């Protein structure tokens, strides 16, 4: 079975630009979460979606937005990019629902903002 | 929200030695998960602990949840070069949102 897939793998943008990152969860998984991982730190929670509804939002500015599609894939959008947005963006999927479940992470998108 | 502190941040281990990494919280944790991230890779789920005093083993890895559910540990015996990476503990809420510790970066010397 395919794991979580993310695209693109690498991206270089300049300050002020907009970026869209994509994630496809494991087949059958209905929950997708997004995390930002700055070099040398643990991943920081950005958003969680379950059954196309937002179930959680981390402490990130409104420049960050996301959505989940009927096929459970998801997009993360970041507007007005700042140098500090340079990071590895990880998508994680799980079966979801109000239970504690293990998360399956994708390989990530490495975003560099110049 | 629940926050966890991990120590040490960095662990240099000789191959064949044992080591332990710790995850501590000032509040009672509902559960804890451990992940491993290889250099250049992504976090991979290792284990989930839910019960007070729970101990789980995976080959050379032993995971423990404290009696008061305020701390957890990961002990690796006879370290191998394949153990290189960063080990994170994380707390989840009921919907699966993960709050990660800062991680313990493990370097193994042959």
XYZ file of N, CA and C in Angstrom:
672
model
N 0.837 -1.195 0.000
C 0.000 0.000 0.000
C 0.872 1.245 0.000
N 0.441 2.275 -0.727
C 1.205 3.504 -0.768
C 1.074 4.214 0.572
N 2.168 4.886 0.951
C 2.126 5.674 2.165
C 1.585 7.053 1.866
N 1.799 7.964 2.787
C 1.405 9.353 2.602
C 2.333 9.980 1.560
N 1.747 10.657 0.597
C 2.567 11.309 -0.421
C 2.389 12.811 -0.336
N 3.462 13.530 -0.625
C 3.433 14.982 -0.602
C 4.109 15.520 -1.856
N 3.603 16.663 -2.313
C 4.238 17.313 -3.455
C 4.181 18.821 -3.287
N 5.178 19.542 -3.804
C 6.420 18.994 -4.341
C 7.356 18.562 -3.208
N 8.474 17.973 -3.542
C 9.430 17.564 -2.513
C 10.276 18.745 -2.061
N 10.600 19.607 -3.007
C 11.383 20.802 -2.703
C 10.768 21.992 -3.423
N 10.937 23.163 -2.823
C 10.357 24.371 -3.396
C 11.190 25.560 -2.959
N 11.483 26.431 -3.902
C 12.179 27.668 -3.573
C 11.298 28.834 -3.989
N 11.035 29.723 -3.053
C 10.192 30.891 -3.303
C 10.915 32.135 -2.786
N 10.409 33.288 -3.177
C 10.946 34.534 -2.639
C 9.922 35.165 -1.704
N 10.417 36.062 -0.882
C 9.551 36.730 0.094
C 8.353 37.381 -0.593
N 7.185 37.252 0.031
C 5.981 37.858 -0.489
C 5.185 36.955 -1.419
N 5.808 35.882 -1.897
C 5.089 34.968 -2.790
C 4.126 34.084 -2.010
N 3.364 33.324 -2.782
C 2.387 32.397 -2.237
C 2.817 30.978 -2.584
N 2.486 30.014 -1.706
C 2.837 28.635 -1.992
C 1.670 27.709 -1.631
N 1.526 26.649 -2.422
C 0.518 25.612 -2.137
C 1.227 24.266 -2.057
N 1.045 23.597 -0.941
C 1.624 22.277 -0.728
C 0.493 21.251 -0.712
N 0.766 20.077 -1.244
C -0.272 19.064 -1.383
C 0.075 17.772 -0.663
N -0.973 17.092 -0.213
C -0.791 15.865 0.560
C -1.896 14.879 0.202
N -1.497 13.640 -0.031
C -2.468 12.559 -0.223
C -2.297 11.554 0.901
N -3.357 11.315 1.678
C -3.227 10.401 2.816
C -3.220 8.948 2.373
N -2.926 8.094 3.306
C -3.018 6.662 3.070
C -4.474 6.317 2.770
N -4.682 5.407 1.841
C -6.042 5.019 1.477
C -6.818 4.555 2.710
N -8.016 5.122 2.878
C -8.835 4.762 4.031
C -8.680 5.710 5.206
N -7.635 6.529 5.188
C -7.442 7.511 6.257
C -8.257 8.757 5.962
N -8.950 9.243 6.992
C -9.828 10.385 6.795
C -9.302 11.656 7.458
N -8.229 11.524 8.224
C -7.673 12.681 8.928
C -6.319 13.048 8.342
N -6.136 14.336 8.126
C -4.850 14.859 7.660
C -4.445 16.006 8.566
N -3.179 15.989 8.972
C -2.637 17.072 9.786
C -1.398 17.630 9.111
N -1.152 18.902 9.350
C 0.035 19.570 8.810
C 0.929 20.035 9.953
N 2.238 19.888 9.739
C 3.228 20.299 10.725
C 4.350 21.058 10.031
N 4.907 22.015 10.757
C 6.079 22.737 10.283
C 7.268 22.330 11.139
N 8.363 21.928 10.498
C 9.545 21.551 11.248
C 10.730 22.405 10.800
N 11.139 23.275 11.688
C 12.332 24.079 11.462
C 13.546 23.246 11.857
N 14.647 23.432 11.162
C 15.856 22.637 11.389
C 16.241 22.628 12.861
N 16.412 21.430 13.399
C 16.867 21.290 14.772
C 15.765 21.325 15.812
N 14.511 21.407 15.358
C 13.386 21.455 16.291
C 12.381 20.354 15.994
N 11.491 20.136 16.938
C 10.416 19.179 16.717
C 9.341 19.778 15.838
N 8.561 18.942 15.162
C 7.468 19.466 14.331
C 6.460 20.248 15.164
N 5.968 21.348 14.571
C 4.965 22.186 15.214
C 3.640 22.033 14.477
N 2.582 21.785 15.209
C 1.260 21.568 14.638
C 0.722 22.827 13.990
N 0.193 22.682 12.757
C -0.402 23.822 12.057
C -1.920 23.649 11.958
N -2.355 22.555 11.331
C -3.782 22.302 11.121
C -4.075 20.810 11.205
N -5.325 20.509 11.550
C -5.826 19.158 11.396
C -7.201 19.199 10.763
N -7.425 18.301 9.812
C -8.718 18.158 9.165
C -9.190 16.719 9.287
N -10.476 16.586 9.551
C -11.107 15.272 9.596
C -12.452 15.378 8.923
N -12.698 14.505 7.972
C -13.958 14.530 7.214
C -14.236 15.930 6.680
N -13.187 16.553 6.165
C -13.253 17.848 5.476
C -13.530 19.020 6.408
N -13.564 18.764 7.698
C -13.768 19.857 8.646
C -12.492 20.108 9.452
N -12.230 21.373 9.721
C -11.069 21.715 10.530
C -11.318 21.288 11.971
N -10.385 20.499 12.513
C -10.542 19.995 13.880
C -9.526 20.603 14.821
N -8.596 21.341 14.272
C -7.593 21.942 15.137
C -6.729 22.908 14.350
N -6.299 23.950 15.044
C -5.445 24.950 14.422
C -4.371 25.316 15.424
N -3.125 25.311 14.954
C -2.016 25.670 15.824
C -1.807 27.180 15.863
N -0.763 27.584 16.539
C -0.475 28.997 16.728
C 0.304 29.554 15.539
N -0.371 29.646 14.409
C 0.231 30.173 13.191
C -0.622 31.329 12.690
N -0.002 32.304 11.997
C -0.770 33.465 11.518
C -1.771 33.088 10.435
N -2.663 34.049 10.154
C -3.717 33.814 9.159
C -3.183 33.649 7.746
N -1.895 33.910 7.565
C -1.295 33.667 6.244
C -1.322 32.185 5.891
N -1.460 31.371 6.908
C -1.528 29.921 6.716
C -2.995 29.504 6.650
N -3.327 28.720 5.637
C -4.674 28.183 5.524
C -4.583 26.785 4.915
N -5.635 26.031 5.077
C -5.634 24.678 4.534
C -7.057 24.256 4.219
N -7.164 23.160 3.493
C -8.465 22.576 3.254
C -8.295 21.099 2.946
N -9.391 20.369 3.097
C -9.394 18.949 2.783
C -10.472 18.699 1.753
N -10.155 17.891 0.785
C -11.059 17.628 -0.328
C -11.891 16.370 -0.078
N -12.963 16.166 -0.878
C -13.808 14.976 -0.686
C -13.033 13.657 -0.739
N -11.919 13.607 -1.455
C -11.126 12.365 -1.500
C -10.126 12.298 -0.346
N -10.233 13.228 0.602
C -9.422 13.313 1.825
C -8.016 13.851 1.611
N -7.648 14.158 0.368
C -6.373 14.826 0.163
C -6.477 16.246 0.725
N -5.341 16.897 0.851
C -5.349 18.204 1.508
C -4.332 19.132 0.868
N -4.600 20.416 0.997
C -3.672 21.458 0.576
C -3.371 22.373 1.741
N -2.116 22.805 1.812
C -1.716 23.837 2.765
C -1.278 25.040 1.936
N -1.851 26.193 2.213
C -1.504 27.413 1.518
C -0.838 28.397 2.478
N 0.205 29.019 1.988
C 0.875 30.054 2.781
C 1.020 31.281 1.895
N 0.456 32.402 2.362
C 0.538 33.667 1.623
C 1.641 34.561 2.182
N 2.059 35.519 1.361
C 3.006 36.538 1.804
C 4.184 35.918 2.551
N 4.879 35.044 1.872
C 5.951 34.269 2.501
C 7.011 35.154 3.144
N 7.463 34.691 4.307
C 8.542 35.344 5.036
C 9.742 34.401 5.080
N 10.918 34.988 5.317
C 12.119 34.147 5.415
C 11.939 33.055 6.471
N 11.249 33.393 7.542
C 11.051 32.458 8.648
C 10.123 31.298 8.333
N 9.494 31.346 7.164
C 8.633 30.226 6.766
C 9.450 29.089 6.171
N 10.721 29.301 5.974
C 11.592 28.244 5.455
C 11.625 27.098 6.457
N 11.230 25.921 5.983
C 11.107 24.774 6.894
C 10.737 23.537 6.093
N 10.696 22.415 6.795
C 10.153 21.186 6.238
C 8.684 21.124 6.652
N 7.795 21.004 5.678
C 6.373 20.922 5.966
C 5.946 19.467 5.831
N 5.459 18.942 6.932
C 5.087 17.534 7.009
C 3.574 17.375 7.047
N 3.116 16.389 6.326
C 1.711 16.006 6.362
C 1.630 14.649 7.059
N 0.635 14.473 7.885
C 0.440 13.192 8.566
C -1.007 12.759 8.395
N -1.209 11.472 8.185
C -2.581 10.986 8.081
C -2.844 9.909 9.125
N -4.104 9.758 9.452
C -4.523 8.704 10.365
C -5.972 8.364 10.055
N -6.440 7.292 10.669
C -7.846 6.921 10.468
C -8.752 8.034 10.953
N -8.294 8.731 12.002
C -9.027 9.890 12.485
C -10.153 9.546 13.427
N -10.921 10.554 13.756
C -12.008 10.375 14.709
C -11.543 10.698 16.101
N -12.468 10.737 17.040
C -12.124 11.142 18.418
C -11.430 10.036 19.200
N -10.337 9.559 18.708
C -9.532 8.557 19.383
C -8.067 8.897 19.180
N -7.251 8.456 20.125
C -5.818 8.650 19.989
C -5.283 7.579 19.044
N -4.730 8.018 17.949
C -4.232 7.070 16.949
C -2.830 7.480 16.521
N -2.092 6.511 16.004
C -0.771 6.837 15.510
C -0.890 7.564 14.184
N 0.058 8.426 13.950
C 0.086 9.243 12.754
C 1.143 8.694 11.800
N 0.793 8.719 10.521
C 1.729 8.294 9.478
C 2.165 9.544 8.721
N 3.458 9.813 8.737
C 3.964 11.024 8.119
C 4.424 10.779 6.690
N 4.233 11.807 5.867
C 4.781 11.808 4.527
C 6.219 12.273 4.546
N 6.888 12.237 3.402
C 8.300 12.609 3.322
C 8.546 14.099 3.499
N 7.500 14.910 3.389
C 7.644 16.338 3.596
C 7.946 17.120 2.335
N 7.692 18.419 2.419
C 8.081 19.383 1.387
C 9.064 20.343 2.019
N 10.237 20.423 1.430
C 11.263 21.347 1.935
C 11.063 22.683 1.242
N 10.631 23.691 2.003
C 10.386 25.029 1.466
C 11.534 25.951 1.859
N 12.104 26.601 0.864
C 13.134 27.606 1.107
C 12.622 28.935 0.603
N 12.626 29.929 1.481
C 12.184 31.276 1.116
C 13.412 32.189 1.081
N 13.635 32.797 -0.077
C 14.822 33.654 -0.235
C 14.444 35.136 -0.185
N -2.008 24.049 26.535
C -1.932 22.659 26.164
C -0.810 21.947 26.877
N -0.795 20.638 26.758
C 0.232 19.852 27.420
C 1.567 20.057 26.722
N 2.614 20.271 27.528
C 3.937 20.449 26.968
C 4.883 19.418 27.561
N 5.809 18.963 26.728
C 6.781 17.982 27.180
C 8.194 18.473 26.923
N 9.074 18.173 27.871
C 10.481 18.528 27.765
C 11.280 17.243 27.596
N 12.189 17.241 26.656
C 13.005 16.061 26.431
C 14.449 16.326 26.819
N 15.061 15.359 27.462
C 16.475 15.420 27.798
C 17.111 14.057 27.602
N 18.372 14.032 27.159
C 19.148 15.189 26.716
C 18.746 15.622 25.311
N 19.222 16.766 24.880
C 18.956 17.215 23.503
C 19.855 16.473 22.535
N 21.004 16.068 23.042
C 21.994 15.444 22.180
C 22.633 14.300 22.938
N 22.811 13.150 22.267
C 23.401 11.974 22.905
C 24.408 11.342 21.948
N 25.663 11.295 22.382
C 26.707 10.654 21.594
C 26.994 9.305 22.243
N 26.777 8.225 21.502
C 26.869 6.883 22.072
C 27.877 6.043 21.289
N 28.650 5.273 22.035
C 29.545 4.311 21.390
C 28.716 3.080 20.995
N 28.966 2.541 19.843
C 28.236 1.346 19.408
C 28.371 0.250 20.473
N 27.247 -0.362 20.802
C 27.244 -1.411 21.815
C 26.842 -0.928 23.202
N 26.898 0.375 23.426
C 26.498 0.937 24.719
C 24.978 1.083 24.797
N 24.498 1.284 26.025
C 23.081 1.560 26.248
C 22.904 3.058 26.473
N 21.710 3.561 26.207
C 21.397 4.936 26.597
C 19.899 5.084 26.806
N 19.546 6.172 27.496
C 18.153 6.463 27.802
C 17.866 7.920 27.501
N 16.709 8.165 26.914
C 16.229 9.519 26.714
C 14.921 9.689 27.474
N 14.715 10.897 28.007
C 13.603 11.129 28.908
C 12.672 12.213 28.381
N 11.419 12.052 28.747
C 10.392 13.000 28.350
C 9.609 13.363 29.615
N 9.575 14.644 29.958
C 8.969 15.062 31.218
C 7.914 16.133 31.005
N 6.908 16.094 31.864
C 5.840 17.089 31.815
C 5.500 17.531 33.233
N 5.046 18.770 33.365
C 4.627 19.255 34.680
C 3.171 18.879 34.960
N 2.472 18.421 33.937
C 1.078 18.029 34.096
C 0.903 16.550 33.757
N -0.193 15.997 34.210
C -0.482 14.596 33.913
C -0.825 14.435 32.434
N -0.197 13.466 31.813
C -0.387 13.244 30.389
C -1.439 12.158 30.153
N -2.283 12.360 29.164
C -3.284 11.343 28.853
C -2.652 10.165 28.116
N -1.622 10.458 27.345
C -0.954 9.412 26.595
C 0.370 9.968 26.106
N 1.213 9.129 25.579
C 2.445 9.606 24.972
C 2.801 8.689 23.805
N 3.302 9.298 22.765
C 3.773 8.538 21.620
C 5.249 8.865 21.393
N 5.961 7.906 20.849
C 7.361 8.101 20.487
C 7.530 7.914 18.981
N 8.325 8.807 18.402
C 8.630 8.764 16.981
C 10.147 8.826 16.798
N 10.591 8.255 15.675
C 12.005 8.329 15.303
C 12.107 8.995 13.934
N 13.037 9.931 13.831
C 13.262 10.609 12.556
C 14.728 10.426 12.172
N 14.950 9.694 11.110
C 16.317 9.524 10.625
C 16.782 10.819 9.971
N 18.091 11.051 9.896
C 18.597 12.262 9.220
C 18.056 12.372 7.799
N 17.450 13.516 7.491
C 16.878 13.729 6.171
C 15.540 13.054 5.954
N 15.015 12.412 6.976
C 13.762 11.669 6.831
C 12.602 12.338 7.523
N 11.547 11.566 7.734
C 10.359 12.074 8.389
C 10.090 11.246 9.637
N 9.299 11.770 10.569
C 9.007 11.006 11.796
C 8.286 9.708 11.490
N 8.703 8.660 12.163
C 8.076 7.346 12.029
C 7.616 6.894 13.412
N 6.366 6.496 13.500
C 5.769 6.076 14.765
C 6.483 4.844 15.315
N 6.801 4.891 16.615
C 7.417 3.736 17.279
C 6.429 3.042 18.218
N 5.801 3.837 19.121
C 4.988 3.216 20.162
C 4.022 4.243 20.738
N 2.972 3.742 21.361
C 2.042 4.585 22.101
C 1.871 3.997 23.496
N 1.912 4.854 24.508
C 1.726 4.441 25.892
C 0.527 5.188 26.455
N -0.320 4.474 27.159
C -1.554 5.073 27.668
C -1.720 4.847 29.175
N -1.312 3.692 29.642
C -1.584 3.325 31.039
C -0.434 3.721 31.967
N -0.791 4.075 33.189
C 0.184 4.390 34.220
C 1.120 3.210 34.445
N 2.437 3.477 34.434
C 3.416 2.433 34.691
C 3.635 1.471 33.539
N 3.039 1.762 32.404
C 3.121 0.846 31.258
C 4.555 0.713 30.760
N 4.939 -0.510 30.432
C 6.247 -0.790 29.844
C 6.033 -1.615 28.585
N 6.635 -1.160 27.498
C 6.538 -1.903 26.240
C 7.929 -2.073 25.657
N 8.157 -3.229 25.053
C 9.465 -3.506 24.458
C 9.332 -3.796 22.973
N 10.319 -3.281 22.242
C 10.438 -3.589 20.828
C 11.898 -3.944 20.599
N 12.193 -5.226 20.604
C 13.571 -5.693 20.417
C 14.487 -5.007 21.424
N 15.394 -4.146 20.998
C 16.348 -3.509 21.916
C 15.802 -2.218 22.524
N 14.579 -1.831 22.176
C 13.990 -0.591 22.677
C 12.984 -0.910 23.778
N 13.093 -0.205 24.905
C 12.143 -0.343 26.006
C 11.546 1.023 26.303
N 10.227 1.086 26.267
C 9.493 2.329 26.505
C 8.754 2.193 27.833
N 8.760 3.297 28.596
C 8.090 3.266 29.887
C 7.293 4.542 30.093
N 6.126 4.408 30.692
C 5.274 5.533 31.072
C 5.272 5.570 32.587
N 5.548 6.732 33.166
C 5.661 6.849 34.606
C 4.361 6.549 35.337
N 4.513 6.199 36.610
C 3.349 5.874 37.424
C 2.389 7.058 37.534
N 2.939 8.253 37.604
C 2.116 9.457 37.711
C 1.725 10.002 36.339
N 2.140 9.331 35.288
C 1.852 9.757 33.912
C 2.339 11.175 33.654
N 3.500 11.496 34.229
C 4.091 12.805 33.970
C 5.438 12.672 33.266
N 5.874 11.454 33.049
C 7.146 11.279 32.361
C 7.166 9.949 31.625
N 8.085 9.885 30.686
C 8.254 8.674 29.899
C 9.725 8.541 29.548
N 10.129 7.337 29.249
C 11.528 7.122 28.869
C 11.624 6.106 27.746
N 12.698 6.245 27.002
C 13.045 5.290 25.946
C 14.471 4.834 26.223
N 14.633 3.536 26.419
C 15.947 2.971 26.704
C 16.343 2.070 25.549
N 17.529 2.281 25.018
C 18.027 1.441 23.928
C 19.255 0.685 24.428
N 19.237 -0.610 24.285
C 20.375 -1.432 24.689
C 21.221 -1.795 23.468
N 22.513 -1.974 23.719
C 23.450 -2.406 22.670
C 23.253 -1.594 21.390
N 23.444 -0.277 21.506
C 23.189 0.640 20.402
C 23.907 0.208 19.128
N 23.186 0.339 18.018
C 23.747 0.033 16.699
C 23.728 1.295 15.841
N 24.483 1.277 14.758
C 24.529 2.461 13.888
C 23.159 2.763 13.289
N 22.317 1.745 13.188
C 20.962 1.957 12.663
C 20.074 2.737 13.620
N 20.547 2.937 14.860
C 19.759 3.696 15.841
C 19.955 5.203 15.689
N 20.843 5.611 14.784
C 21.080 7.035 14.556
C 19.791 7.745 14.158
N 19.579 8.919 14.710
C 18.405 9.706 14.363
C 17.985 10.561 15.538
N 16.843 11.198 15.391
C 16.282 12.000 16.477
C 15.022 11.326 16.974
N 14.951 11.147 18.276
C 13.810 10.494 18.908
C 12.943 11.566 19.565
N 11.685 11.570 19.179
C 10.740 12.547 19.720
C 9.680 11.842 20.563
N 9.339 12.458 21.672
C 8.116 12.069 22.348
C 7.053 13.106 21.971
N 5.814 12.685 22.000
C 4.732 13.590 21.614
C 3.474 13.222 22.375
N 2.716 14.245 22.711
C 1.429 14.051 23.372
C 0.338 14.324 22.347
N -0.714 13.526 22.371
C -1.803 13.765 21.428
C -3.063 14.148 22.183
N -3.904 14.944 21.519
C -5.230 15.193 22.074
C -6.184 14.144 21.496
N -7.445 14.266 21.815
C -8.395 13.212 21.416
C -8.578 13.131 19.907
N -8.200 14.163 19.194
C -8.352 14.143 17.748
C -7.028 13.850 17.036
N -5.994 13.610 17.797
C -4.746 13.184 17.184
C -3.736 14.277 16.929
N -4.044 15.505 17.340
C -3.061 16.583 17.207
C -1.862 16.248 18.082
N -0.676 16.297 17.489
C 0.548 15.941 18.201
C 1.275 17.186 18.684
N 1.696 17.165 19.944
C 2.573 18.202 20.475
C 3.900 17.527 20.789
N 4.912 17.848 20.002
C 6.200 17.185 20.101
C 7.119 17.847 21.112
N 7.984 17.032 21.706
C 9.112 17.553 22.442
C 10.168 18.005 21.441
N 11.265 18.546 21.962
C 12.318 19.064 21.085
C 13.179 17.954 20.486
N 13.067 16.754 21.048
C 13.795 15.629 20.496
C 15.154 15.400 21.114
N 15.620 14.159 21.036
C 16.980 13.796 21.421
C 17.679 13.302 20.168
N 18.728 14.026 19.776
C 19.485 13.633 18.587
C 20.557 12.638 19.009
N 20.548 11.464 18.404
C 21.464 10.393 18.775
C 22.493 10.173 17.672
N 23.749 10.230 18.057
C 24.848 9.954 17.137
C 25.564 8.718 17.668
N 25.826 7.772 16.804
C 26.469 6.524 17.209
C 27.848 6.427 16.575
N 28.818 6.183 17.404
C 30.190 6.020 16.917
C 30.522 4.534 16.825
N 30.983 4.090 15.647
C 31.283 2.661 15.479
C 32.422 2.213 16.401
